Amino acid sequence: MLLHAFVPSSRANGPGLRAVVYFQGCTLKCTGCWNLSTHKFRGKDVSIASVVQRFEDARKSAALEGVTFSGGEPMQQAPALAELIDQIRRVAPGASFGMFTGYTKDELVTGDYVTRPRTSVANRTELWRSIAAHLDFAVMGRYDHTSPAVEALRTSRNQELVLLSSRYREGNFEQQLVEISIEPSGNSVVTGFPVLGFPV
Ligand code: SF4
């Protein structure tokens, strides 16, 4: 899979302490997107097992509640995402899963999205069905820079926080936060909601 970044623990991406997996690649071109460096389908091509290992390592130093998938666009690598969820579920059966996607629920349910490698509408519909069966929540819809939101996890008002299991209620999602993580390599990753702009 093409990986943009892995954040071992975050409080800004859903309930509790969560690892965040940023997929590399997005073709949706929302005007004003904050994550331009995640758009190209080029970058670190890593094995799914190596991402699971990073999750396992992260769990040794923090009591993680689950994983949030972000990007880029996770659903544009849906086969890898489905496999990643499956492998994490095996090592952490109680983990919760959340996702940020630029697609709406209708688009995903009907297979009206692009994914790599390319596959049929029937396969895309089935991929979403199998992924959704494991997700506890998803923030869905394109980012609309003309309509900023203040609600938990949403960057614009058109986006929906969809609860896909009974694990959480809307009240479990806290106000927007911004976090800056410094990786051992010295790289920094900004995650969450930098509504006042990025630090310089
Ligand atoms: S879906 Fe997300 S990553 Fe893709 S262009 Fe829109 S805001 Fe950016």
PDB file of C-alpha atoms and ligand atoms in Angstrom:
ATOM      1  CA  MET A   1       0.000   0.000   0.000  1.00  0.00           C
ATOM      2  CA  LEU A   2       1.054   3.610  -0.500  1.00  0.00           C
ATOM      3  CA  LEU A   3       1.555   5.156   2.923  1.00  0.00           C
ATOM      4  CA  HIS A   4       1.843   8.886   3.535  1.00  0.00           C
ATOM      5  CA  ALA A   5       2.424   8.754   7.302  1.00  0.00           C
ATOM      6  CA  PHE A   6       1.762   6.743  10.426  1.00  0.00           C
ATOM      7  CA  VAL A   7       1.049   8.569  13.693  1.00  0.00           C
ATOM      8  CA  PRO A   8       1.355   6.152  16.645  1.00  0.00           C
ATOM      9  CA  SER A   9      -0.978   7.995  18.994  1.00  0.00           C
ATOM     10  CA  SER A  10      -3.392  10.868  18.537  1.00  0.00           C
ATOM     11  CA  ARG A  11      -6.320  12.348  20.439  1.00  0.00           C
ATOM     12  CA  ALA A  12      -7.453  14.512  17.512  1.00  0.00           C
ATOM     13  CA  ASN A  13      -8.806  11.806  15.211  1.00  0.00           C
ATOM     14  CA  GLY A  14     -11.683  10.178  17.064  1.00  0.00           C
ATOM     15  CA  PRO A  15     -12.542   8.852  20.526  1.00  0.00           C
ATOM     16  CA  GLY A  16      -9.678   7.932  22.855  1.00  0.00           C
ATOM     17  CA  LEU A  17      -6.065   7.486  21.921  1.00  0.00           C
ATOM     18  CA  ARG A  18      -5.748   6.283  18.339  1.00  0.00           C
ATOM     19  CA  ALA A  19      -3.094   5.363  15.808  1.00  0.00           C
ATOM     20  CA  VAL A  20      -3.614   7.189  12.505  1.00  0.00           C
ATOM     21  CA  VAL A  21      -2.756   5.665   9.136  1.00  0.00           C
ATOM     22  CA  TYR A  22      -2.511   8.244   6.337  1.00  0.00           C
ATOM     23  CA  PHE A  23      -2.929   6.729   2.888  1.00  0.00           C
ATOM     24  CA  GLN A  24      -0.995   8.359   0.063  1.00  0.00           C
ATOM     25  CA  GLY A  25      -3.005   9.403  -2.983  1.00  0.00           C
ATOM     26  CA  CYS A  26      -6.253  11.277  -3.632  1.00  0.00           C
ATOM     27  CA  THR A  27      -7.817  12.390  -6.909  1.00  0.00           C
ATOM     28  CA  LEU A  28     -10.797  14.272  -5.462  1.00  0.00           C
ATOM     29  CA  LYS A  29      -9.232  17.755  -5.745  1.00  0.00           C
ATOM     30  CA  CYS A  30     -11.242  19.594  -3.082  1.00  0.00           C
ATOM     31  CA  THR A  31     -10.439  23.307  -3.375  1.00  0.00           C
ATOM     32  CA  GLY A  32      -8.449  24.454  -0.343  1.00  0.00           C
ATOM     33  CA  CYS A  33      -7.401  20.940   0.719  1.00  0.00           C
ATOM     34  CA  TRP A  34      -4.897  21.110   3.600  1.00  0.00           C
ATOM     35  CA  ASN A  35      -3.133  17.913   2.578  1.00  0.00           C
ATOM     36  CA  LEU A  36      -1.730  18.627  -0.900  1.00  0.00           C
ATOM     37  CA  SER A  37       1.320  16.438  -0.281  1.00  0.00           C
ATOM     38  CA  THR A  38      -0.969  13.412   0.027  1.00  0.00           C
ATOM     39  CA  HIS A  39      -2.472  13.732  -3.479  1.00  0.00           C
ATOM     40  CA  LYS A  40       0.053  12.014  -5.728  1.00  0.00           C
ATOM     41  CA  PHE A  41      -0.054   8.250  -6.007  1.00  0.00           C
ATOM     42  CA  ARG A  42       3.662   8.139  -5.441  1.00  0.00           C
ATOM     43  CA  GLY A  43       5.620   7.596  -2.285  1.00  0.00           C
ATOM     44  CA  LYS A  44       6.345   4.938   0.284  1.00  0.00           C
ATOM     45  CA  ASP A  45       5.060   1.596  -1.024  1.00  0.00           C
ATOM     46  CA  VAL A  46       5.007  -0.513   2.134  1.00  0.00           C
ATOM     47  CA  SER A  47       3.691  -3.939   3.029  1.00  0.00           C
ATOM     48  CA  ILE A  48       0.487  -4.199   5.004  1.00  0.00           C
ATOM     49  CA  ALA A  49       2.329  -6.389   7.507  1.00  0.00           C
ATOM     50  CA  SER A  50       4.770  -3.529   8.188  1.00  0.00           C
ATOM     51  CA  VAL A  51       1.891  -1.158   9.012  1.00  0.00           C
ATOM     52  CA  VAL A  52       0.374  -3.775  11.327  1.00  0.00           C
ATOM     53  CA  GLN A  53       3.786  -4.071  13.003  1.00  0.00           C
ATOM     54  CA  ARG A  54       3.881  -0.299  13.543  1.00  0.00           C
ATOM     55  CA  PHE A  55       0.431  -0.529  15.136  1.00  0.00           C
ATOM     56  CA  GLU A  56       1.672  -3.360  17.362  1.00  0.00           C
ATOM     57  CA  ASP A  57       4.734  -1.323  18.354  1.00  0.00           C
ATOM     58  CA  ALA A  58       2.525   1.697  19.113  1.00  0.00           C
ATOM     59  CA  ARG A  59       0.315  -0.438  21.353  1.00  0.00           C
ATOM     60  CA  LYS A  60       3.343  -1.301  23.503  1.00  0.00           C
ATOM     61  CA  SER A  61       3.774   2.308  24.547  1.00  0.00           C
ATOM     62  CA  ALA A  62       0.169   3.555  24.618  1.00  0.00           C
ATOM     63  CA  ALA A  63      -3.247   2.143  25.486  1.00  0.00           C
ATOM     64  CA  LEU A  64      -4.715   2.587  22.034  1.00  0.00           C
ATOM     65  CA  GLU A  65      -8.464   2.460  21.575  1.00  0.00           C
ATOM     66  CA  GLY A  66      -8.195   1.942  17.855  1.00  0.00           C
ATOM     67  CA  VAL A  67      -7.083   3.184  14.470  1.00  0.00           C
ATOM     68  CA  THR A  68      -8.279   6.005  12.236  1.00  0.00           C
ATOM     69  CA  PHE A  69      -7.650   5.875   8.493  1.00  0.00           C
ATOM     70  CA  SER A  70      -7.069   9.158   6.747  1.00  0.00           C
ATOM     71  CA  GLY A  71      -5.209  10.515   3.771  1.00  0.00           C
ATOM     72  CA  GLY A  72      -5.138  11.143   0.996  1.00  0.00           C
ATOM     73  CA  GLU A  73      -8.169   9.037   0.308  1.00  0.00           C
ATOM     74  CA  PRO A  74      -8.270   5.626   2.050  1.00  0.00           C
ATOM     75  CA  MET A  75     -11.048   4.309  -0.213  1.00  0.00           C
ATOM     76  CA  GLN A  76      -8.880   4.860  -3.286  1.00  0.00           C
ATOM     77  CA  GLN A  77      -6.786   1.972  -1.922  1.00  0.00           C
ATOM     78  CA  ALA A  78      -9.806  -0.017  -0.759  1.00  0.00           C
ATOM     79  CA  PRO A  79      -8.337  -3.504  -1.345  1.00  0.00           C
ATOM     80  CA  ALA A  80      -5.306  -2.623   0.826  1.00  0.00           C
ATOM     81  CA  LEU A  81      -7.530  -0.943   3.419  1.00  0.00           C
ATOM     82  CA  ALA A  82      -9.757  -4.031   3.684  1.00  0.00           C
ATOM     83  CA  GLU A  83      -6.703  -6.256   4.157  1.00  0.00           C
ATOM     84  CA  LEU A  84      -5.174  -3.882   6.710  1.00  0.00           C
ATOM     85  CA  ILE A  85      -8.378  -3.851   8.769  1.00  0.00           C
ATOM     86  CA  ASP A  86      -8.511  -7.630   8.608  1.00  0.00           C
ATOM     87  CA  GLN A  87      -4.911  -8.013   9.830  1.00  0.00           C
ATOM     88  CA  ILE A  88      -5.272  -5.449  12.628  1.00  0.00           C
ATOM     89  CA  ARG A  89      -8.515  -7.103  13.735  1.00  0.00           C
ATOM     90  CA  ARG A  90      -6.621 -10.387  14.114  1.00  0.00           C
ATOM     91  CA  VAL A  91      -3.989  -8.908  16.464  1.00  0.00           C
ATOM     92  CA  ALA A  92      -6.351  -6.512  18.259  1.00  0.00           C
ATOM     93  CA  PRO A  93      -9.911  -7.899  18.203  1.00  0.00           C
ATOM     94  CA  GLY A  94     -11.257  -5.075  20.378  1.00  0.00           C
ATOM     95  CA  ALA A  95      -9.796  -2.205  18.358  1.00  0.00           C
ATOM     96  CA  SER A  96     -12.182   0.400  17.032  1.00  0.00           C
ATOM     97  CA  PHE A  97     -11.884   1.689  13.483  1.00  0.00           C
ATOM     98  CA  GLY A  98     -12.694   5.090  12.041  1.00  0.00           C
ATOM     99  CA  MET A  99     -12.101   6.736   8.694  1.00  0.00           C
ATOM    100  CA  PHE A 100     -12.011  10.107   6.989  1.00  0.00           C
ATOM    101  CA  THR A 101     -13.189   9.833   3.391  1.00  0.00           C
ATOM    102  CA  GLY A 102     -14.001  12.449   0.771  1.00  0.00           C
ATOM    103  CA  TYR A 103     -16.719  10.196  -0.606  1.00  0.00           C
ATOM    104  CA  THR A 104     -20.318  10.278   0.546  1.00  0.00           C
ATOM    105  CA  LYS A 105     -22.004   7.191   1.904  1.00  0.00           C
ATOM    106  CA  ASP A 106     -24.195   6.991  -1.228  1.00  0.00           C
ATOM    107  CA  GLU A 107     -21.138   6.985  -3.486  1.00  0.00           C
ATOM    108  CA  LEU A 108     -19.520   4.206  -1.495  1.00  0.00           C
ATOM    109  CA  VAL A 109     -22.661   2.094  -1.205  1.00  0.00           C
ATOM    110  CA  THR A 110     -23.201   2.211  -4.983  1.00  0.00           C
ATOM    111  CA  GLY A 111     -19.533   1.639  -5.841  1.00  0.00           C
ATOM    112  CA  ASP A 112     -19.298   5.121  -7.375  1.00  0.00           C
ATOM    113  CA  TYR A 113     -15.662   5.659  -6.412  1.00  0.00           C
ATOM    114  CA  VAL A 114     -12.265   4.957  -7.912  1.00  0.00           C
ATOM    115  CA  THR A 115      -9.808   2.584  -6.344  1.00  0.00           C
ATOM    116  CA  ARG A 116      -6.427   1.097  -7.129  1.00  0.00           C
ATOM    117  CA  PRO A 117      -6.043  -1.435  -8.574  1.00  0.00           C
ATOM    118  CA  ARG A 118      -9.112  -0.772 -10.716  1.00  0.00           C
ATOM    119  CA  THR A 119     -11.984  -3.143 -10.197  1.00  0.00           C
ATOM    120  CA  SER A 120     -15.639  -3.566 -11.180  1.00  0.00           C
ATOM    121  CA  VAL A 121     -18.559  -1.706  -9.632  1.00  0.00           C
ATOM    122  CA  ALA A 122     -19.732  -4.990  -8.087  1.00  0.00           C
ATOM    123  CA  ASN A 123     -16.324  -5.474  -6.463  1.00  0.00           C
ATOM    124  CA  ARG A 124     -16.223  -1.876  -5.227  1.00  0.00           C
ATOM    125  CA  THR A 125     -19.676  -2.248  -3.704  1.00  0.00           C
ATOM    126  CA  GLU A 126     -18.566  -5.434  -1.969  1.00  0.00           C
ATOM    127  CA  LEU A 127     -15.309  -3.834  -0.804  1.00  0.00           C
ATOM    128  CA  TRP A 128     -17.226  -1.007   0.839  1.00  0.00           C
ATOM    129  CA  ARG A 129     -19.640  -3.483   2.428  1.00  0.00           C
ATOM    130  CA  SER A 130     -16.771  -5.462   3.963  1.00  0.00           C
ATOM    131  CA  ILE A 131     -14.919  -2.324   5.144  1.00  0.00           C
ATOM    132  CA  ALA A 132     -18.072  -0.707   6.563  1.00  0.00           C
ATOM    133  CA  ALA A 133     -18.793  -3.881   8.552  1.00  0.00           C
ATOM    134  CA  HIS A 134     -15.661  -3.140  10.622  1.00  0.00           C
ATOM    135  CA  LEU A 135     -15.866   0.652  10.872  1.00  0.00           C
ATOM    136  CA  ASP A 136     -17.315   2.268  13.980  1.00  0.00           C
ATOM    137  CA  PHE A 137     -17.447   5.743  12.469  1.00  0.00           C
ATOM    138  CA  ALA A 138     -16.611   7.613   9.300  1.00  0.00           C
ATOM    139  CA  VAL A 139     -16.478  11.296   8.412  1.00  0.00           C
ATOM    140  CA  MET A 140     -17.809  11.461   4.867  1.00  0.00           C
ATOM    141  CA  GLY A 141     -17.921  13.987   2.059  1.00  0.00           C
ATOM    142  CA  ARG A 142     -15.678  16.400   0.141  1.00  0.00           C
ATOM    143  CA  TYR A 143     -14.115  19.333   1.937  1.00  0.00           C
ATOM    144  CA  ASP A 144     -15.957  22.549   1.042  1.00  0.00           C
ATOM    145  CA  HIS A 145     -13.751  25.508   1.947  1.00  0.00           C
ATOM    146  CA  THR A 146     -16.696  27.931   1.635  1.00  0.00           C
ATOM    147  CA  SER A 147     -18.533  26.295   4.517  1.00  0.00           C
ATOM    148  CA  PRO A 148     -16.183  25.635   7.448  1.00  0.00           C
ATOM    149  CA  ALA A 149     -17.480  23.533  10.331  1.00  0.00           C
ATOM    150  CA  VAL A 150     -16.845  23.602  14.060  1.00  0.00           C
ATOM    151  CA  GLU A 151     -18.424  20.223  14.835  1.00  0.00           C
ATOM    152  CA  ALA A 152     -16.195  17.364  15.987  1.00  0.00           C
ATOM    153  CA  LEU A 153     -14.017  15.837  13.212  1.00  0.00           C
ATOM    154  CA  ARG A 154     -15.740  17.735  10.388  1.00  0.00           C
ATOM    155  CA  THR A 155     -13.912  20.369   8.364  1.00  0.00           C
ATOM    156  CA  SER A 156     -16.942  21.584   6.401  1.00  0.00           C
ATOM    157  CA  ARG A 157     -20.651  21.618   7.143  1.00  0.00           C
ATOM    158  CA  ASN A 158     -21.635  19.304   4.309  1.00  0.00           C
ATOM    159  CA  GLN A 159     -19.599  16.484   5.820  1.00  0.00           C
ATOM    160  CA  GLU A 160     -21.361  13.841   7.869  1.00  0.00           C
ATOM    161  CA  LEU A 161     -20.140  11.957  10.920  1.00  0.00           C
ATOM    162  CA  VAL A 162     -21.685   8.543  10.261  1.00  0.00           C
ATOM    163  CA  LEU A 163     -21.871   6.041  13.126  1.00  0.00           C
ATOM    164  CA  LEU A 164     -21.548   2.573  11.615  1.00  0.00           C
ATOM    165  CA  SER A 165     -21.733   0.527  14.813  1.00  0.00           C
ATOM    166  CA  SER A 166     -23.294   0.948  18.244  1.00  0.00           C
ATOM    167  CA  ARG A 167     -19.895   1.548  19.894  1.00  0.00           C
ATOM    168  CA  TYR A 168     -20.046   5.355  19.948  1.00  0.00           C
ATOM    169  CA  ARG A 169     -22.524   8.179  20.183  1.00  0.00           C
ATOM    170  CA  GLU A 170     -22.098  11.700  18.861  1.00  0.00           C
ATOM    171  CA  GLY A 171     -21.176  12.829  22.414  1.00  0.00           C
ATOM    172  CA  ASN A 172     -18.058  10.607  22.373  1.00  0.00           C
ATOM    173  CA  PHE A 173     -16.467  12.860  19.750  1.00  0.00           C
ATOM    174  CA  GLU A 174     -14.618  15.756  21.265  1.00  0.00           C
ATOM    175  CA  GLN A 175     -14.067  19.270  19.965  1.00  0.00           C
ATOM    176  CA  GLN A 176     -11.611  19.867  17.154  1.00  0.00           C
ATOM    177  CA  LEU A 177      -7.959  19.664  18.181  1.00  0.00           C
ATOM    178  CA  VAL A 178      -4.686  20.132  16.350  1.00  0.00           C
ATOM    179  CA  GLU A 179      -1.610  18.025  17.123  1.00  0.00           C
ATOM    180  CA  ILE A 180       1.968  18.163  15.913  1.00  0.00           C
ATOM    181  CA  SER A 181       3.955  14.911  16.102  1.00  0.00           C
ATOM    182  CA  ILE A 182       7.719  14.811  15.707  1.00  0.00           C
ATOM    183  CA  GLU A 183       8.909  11.494  14.252  1.00  0.00           C
ATOM    184  CA  PRO A 184      12.237   9.911  15.311  1.00  0.00           C
ATOM    185  CA  SER A 185      13.561  10.949  11.886  1.00  0.00           C
ATOM    186  CA  GLY A 186      12.878  14.602  12.732  1.00  0.00           C
ATOM    187  CA  ASN A 187       9.917  14.867  10.318  1.00  0.00           C
ATOM    188  CA  SER A 188       6.871  16.565  11.758  1.00  0.00           C
ATOM    189  CA  VAL A 189       3.272  15.550  11.067  1.00  0.00           C
ATOM    190  CA  VAL A 190       0.424  17.970  11.700  1.00  0.00           C
ATOM    191  CA  THR A 191      -2.864  16.215  12.359  1.00  0.00           C
ATOM    192  CA  GLY A 192      -6.306  17.278  13.436  1.00  0.00           C
ATOM    193  CA  PHE A 193      -7.918  20.584  12.603  1.00  0.00           C
ATOM    194  CA  PRO A 194      -5.561  23.559  12.134  1.00  0.00           C
ATOM    195  CA  VAL A 195      -8.493  25.950  11.694  1.00  0.00           C
ATOM    196  CA  LEU A 196      -6.276  28.971  12.335  1.00  0.00           C
ATOM    197  CA  GLY A 197      -3.711  27.841   9.766  1.00  0.00           C
ATOM    198  CA  PHE A 198      -0.494  25.853   9.995  1.00  0.00           C
ATOM    199  CA  PRO A 199       2.373  26.617  12.356  1.00  0.00           C
ATOM    200  CA  VAL A 200       5.376  28.144  10.553  1.00  0.00           C
TER     201      VAL A 200
HETATM  202  S1  SF4 B   1     -10.743  14.198  -0.182  1.00  0.00           S
HETATM  203 FE1  SF4 B   1      -9.427  14.973   1.475  1.00  0.00          FE
HETATM  204  S2  SF4 B   1      -7.303  14.687   0.771  1.00  0.00           S
HETATM  205 FE2  SF4 B   1      -8.655  14.496  -1.021  1.00  0.00          FE
HETATM  206  S3  SF4 B   1      -8.690  16.558  -1.927  1.00  0.00           S
HETATM  207 FE3  SF4 B   1     -10.478  16.385  -0.566  1.00  0.00          FE
HETATM  208  S4  SF4 B   1      -9.778  17.206   1.421  1.00  0.00           S
HETATM  209 FE4  SF4 B   1      -7.948  16.739   0.186  1.00  0.00          FE
END
